[in-house]
Amino acid sequence: MQKTSIYSFLLLLFTLAATAQAPKKPTASEIYHNLQKLNFVGSALYIAAHPDDENTRLISYLVNDVHANTAYLSITRGDGGQNLIGPELRELLGVIRTQELLEARKTDGGQQFFTRANDFGYSKNPDETFEFWKKEDVLSDVVMTIRKFKPDIIVNRFDHRSPGSTHGHHTASAMLSLEGFDLANDATKFPESANEHGTWKPQRLFFNTSYWFYGSKEKFEKADKSDHVKVEIGNYFPSLGLSNGEIASLSRSMHKSQGFGSTGSRGSETEYLEILKGSKPSDNNLFEGINTNWSRLEGGNEIAAILKPLEENFNFENPSQMLPQLLEAYPLVSNLKDKHWRAIKLAQLKQLILDCGGIFLEAVSEENTINPNDNFNVTVEAVNRGGNSVALKSIKNANGKALWNTTESLPFNNKKNIELTLRSEKNTPPYSSPYWLNEKGTVGMYAAPKKLIGLGETPVFEQLIFELQFGNTVIPFTKDIIYKFNDPVKGEVYRPLEILPKVTASIPEKVLIFADNSSRNVSVIVRAGKDNISGNVSLKYPEGWKIEPSQQNFELSRKGETKTFSFKVTPPNNQSEGYLQTIINAENETFDKELVLIDYDHIPYQSVLLPSEAKVAKIDIQKKGQSIGYINGAGDAIPESLKQIGYSVTTINPSNISEQSLKGFDAIVVGIRAYNVVSDLAFAQPILNKYVENGGTMIVQYNTSHDLVTKDLAPYSLKLSRDRVTDEFSDVKFLSPKHPVMNTPNKITQADFEGWVQERGLYFPDEWAKEFTPILGMKDSGEAQTKGSLLVAKYGKGHYIYTGLSFFRELPAGVPGAFRIFANMLSIGK
Ligand SMILES: [Zn+2]
């Protein structure tokens, strides 16, 4: 399921920026739209928990209709979601969803912030959420964002008053917003960010409600709305050629990994906002009573006197004729006393000066990646396509050091190219990989350097400052140095210029299970991050394990070249878990990172550095039977895991299930959600039951309780529910400790439930025929005990097992206890 051309098509619909990262090249009417935003002095902050929680209709309305400076604060980066476009999960999915949010904001015009909280998976209520998130740290990040962004109004997506009615992260995001709203104005709370950004008192806090929160449209219609503000958000913007609903859909469609492609709407639409703090506006203007004109700022009236008439008499035919007025406003905006608004308005004004002036500035690196302290060549392009006289005065690096300072005028439409050689400075962090993955965090929190907290992505390291001279006015413009190339199919493709290590390594197999004492050969791939590099590679390993040879030499001549090495790994006699880590010594440095590349058309190309490691587990495990038939469901890695402990696994085509085709298997295992997605199973069930009756073992993994292809998924009656246990540390009670599945061939103990990841299980049955024996009891705190996570029934001469335990997460994560229980299930009756 890799990216399809539909994605690029959608992107082309909205903007010339066909690939992520390409510069925006606004039309005259889009410049007009941006001037309208320049003339609005007010801010709105939207707060929710995940990428894709945000209501893009309201965000687009605030940006494009109200013209407010608007941002979305997503508490997490969405690591816990699913991925519909590729194999990346967990932190790599978080990287994709972060970039999807950034692209969504580029589309609707907002900005994007995050906290350090990690989307660790589902939680039923905010109490559980706060057990994993360090509440004080997340709150500190929320307060810091409010102080830094200084919103006049804050809008919550979720209701802080209804814990348990939605994902715990959702309710928690609203609770944090509510607390942060007051704390931001108290200098004694989180004094560090108060010192840096000052305190801030937003004027209003809203809850962006809808019928969804009331259970039905009918209930919502009847609800008391005296505290609600009703906003028309269905307007059409002629300068953009799009209605608000159309922009919102283009923005929402960036959440491609979540399958949130969305079709635009036109015509009148309403949003409801319930006032939580501050005064309810008397009309439908969310900013009512808040001065959002230039007169809000000391010195603002003079600026308004120049820029307001420019908006009223906008020159659509030749925006460059408005440059003199923009240049007149420039020193006034530069001298604004209000530091916060000065930075925002100066950035907007400078972009308008370039866009109106028809001035194109670009710095392109010859190489796509460089190493720290590396020399690299850059080609600068500067061209003045407007009717004003402009000179290029100097080009400086980001530290202000002049690289070129021969003042030269830029004649009309005459392209100027300048070749420069630069040296990359030593940065912290040293590499341009996502900053929140540089250090190991906890299950619930990312580690991040203080100055980067809240930022969407690692700031671009390599930039150039162009000083342009307009008459007597000199204005500096900062531009990221980029990399681009021509693709015969896609055309001009932009990529970030990245600073990466000289060499990286990886162990392609991420979890290695040893079911007995025999050794295995493990591959290590070494990848050059520069031309001509040599050194040696070795493996760090847990105590008791043996690695041969201890190190191997490598020599690579081309950047990007790889070589594979094999190490013989021997486990200890007893059960043992740990990590193998690759260590490379080269050019008097040590390198321990793996490079993962993420390449989709809708987001910028991503180079992610992760610890180069693989989990190894020696499991004390006995098993019976050998040959497993597997019926795939929605997709899981159970077959690979079973092969690792020595089973032979054959995939069974569900449309060809017959008594004959099932003969010879010691057990049949059904993949996750198979009864939700494989319609053929509705017809195959009698044959599968017959297989069990004749002495076979059948194991069915979790299915969701709705949308089943058949209700008869077992030889006896069984009703699925939404019962789940999300706390992976929760106690497990042995309901039938004498049952064979708990005793043979492996004696299951409490230790087998240690080290589980993300959850215990989901969609447990809550009613079953008396033939079933419930084996395990478990629950989340404050809830009733579930007994349906593992149910075993004898049927004829065989055994039928239904289990909602999350083996699809635990086995690929190398959890020994989960392997031992699975082996017992497969061995039953043998
Ligand atoms: Zn969500």
Coordinates of N, CA, C and O and ligand atoms in Angstrom, one line a residue, residues 50 52-53 158 170, ligand 1:
H50 N -4.5 14.6 19.3 CA -3.8 13.8 18.3 C -3.8 14.6 17.0 O -4.7 15.4 16.7
D52 N -5.1 14.8 13.6 CA -6.4 14.4 13.0 C -7.6 14.7 13.9 O -8.7 14.6 13.5
D53 N -7.3 15.1 15.2 CA -8.4 15.5 16.1 C -8.9 16.9 15.7 O -10.1 17.2 16.0
F158 N -12.3 18.9 22.7 CA -13.0 18.0 23.5 C -13.5 18.6 24.8 O -13.1 19.7 25.2
H170 N -8.1 12.5 24.8 CA -8.9 13.5 24.4 C -9.4 14.4 25.6 O -9.2 15.6 25.6
Ligands
ZN1 ZN -7.8 11.6 18.7

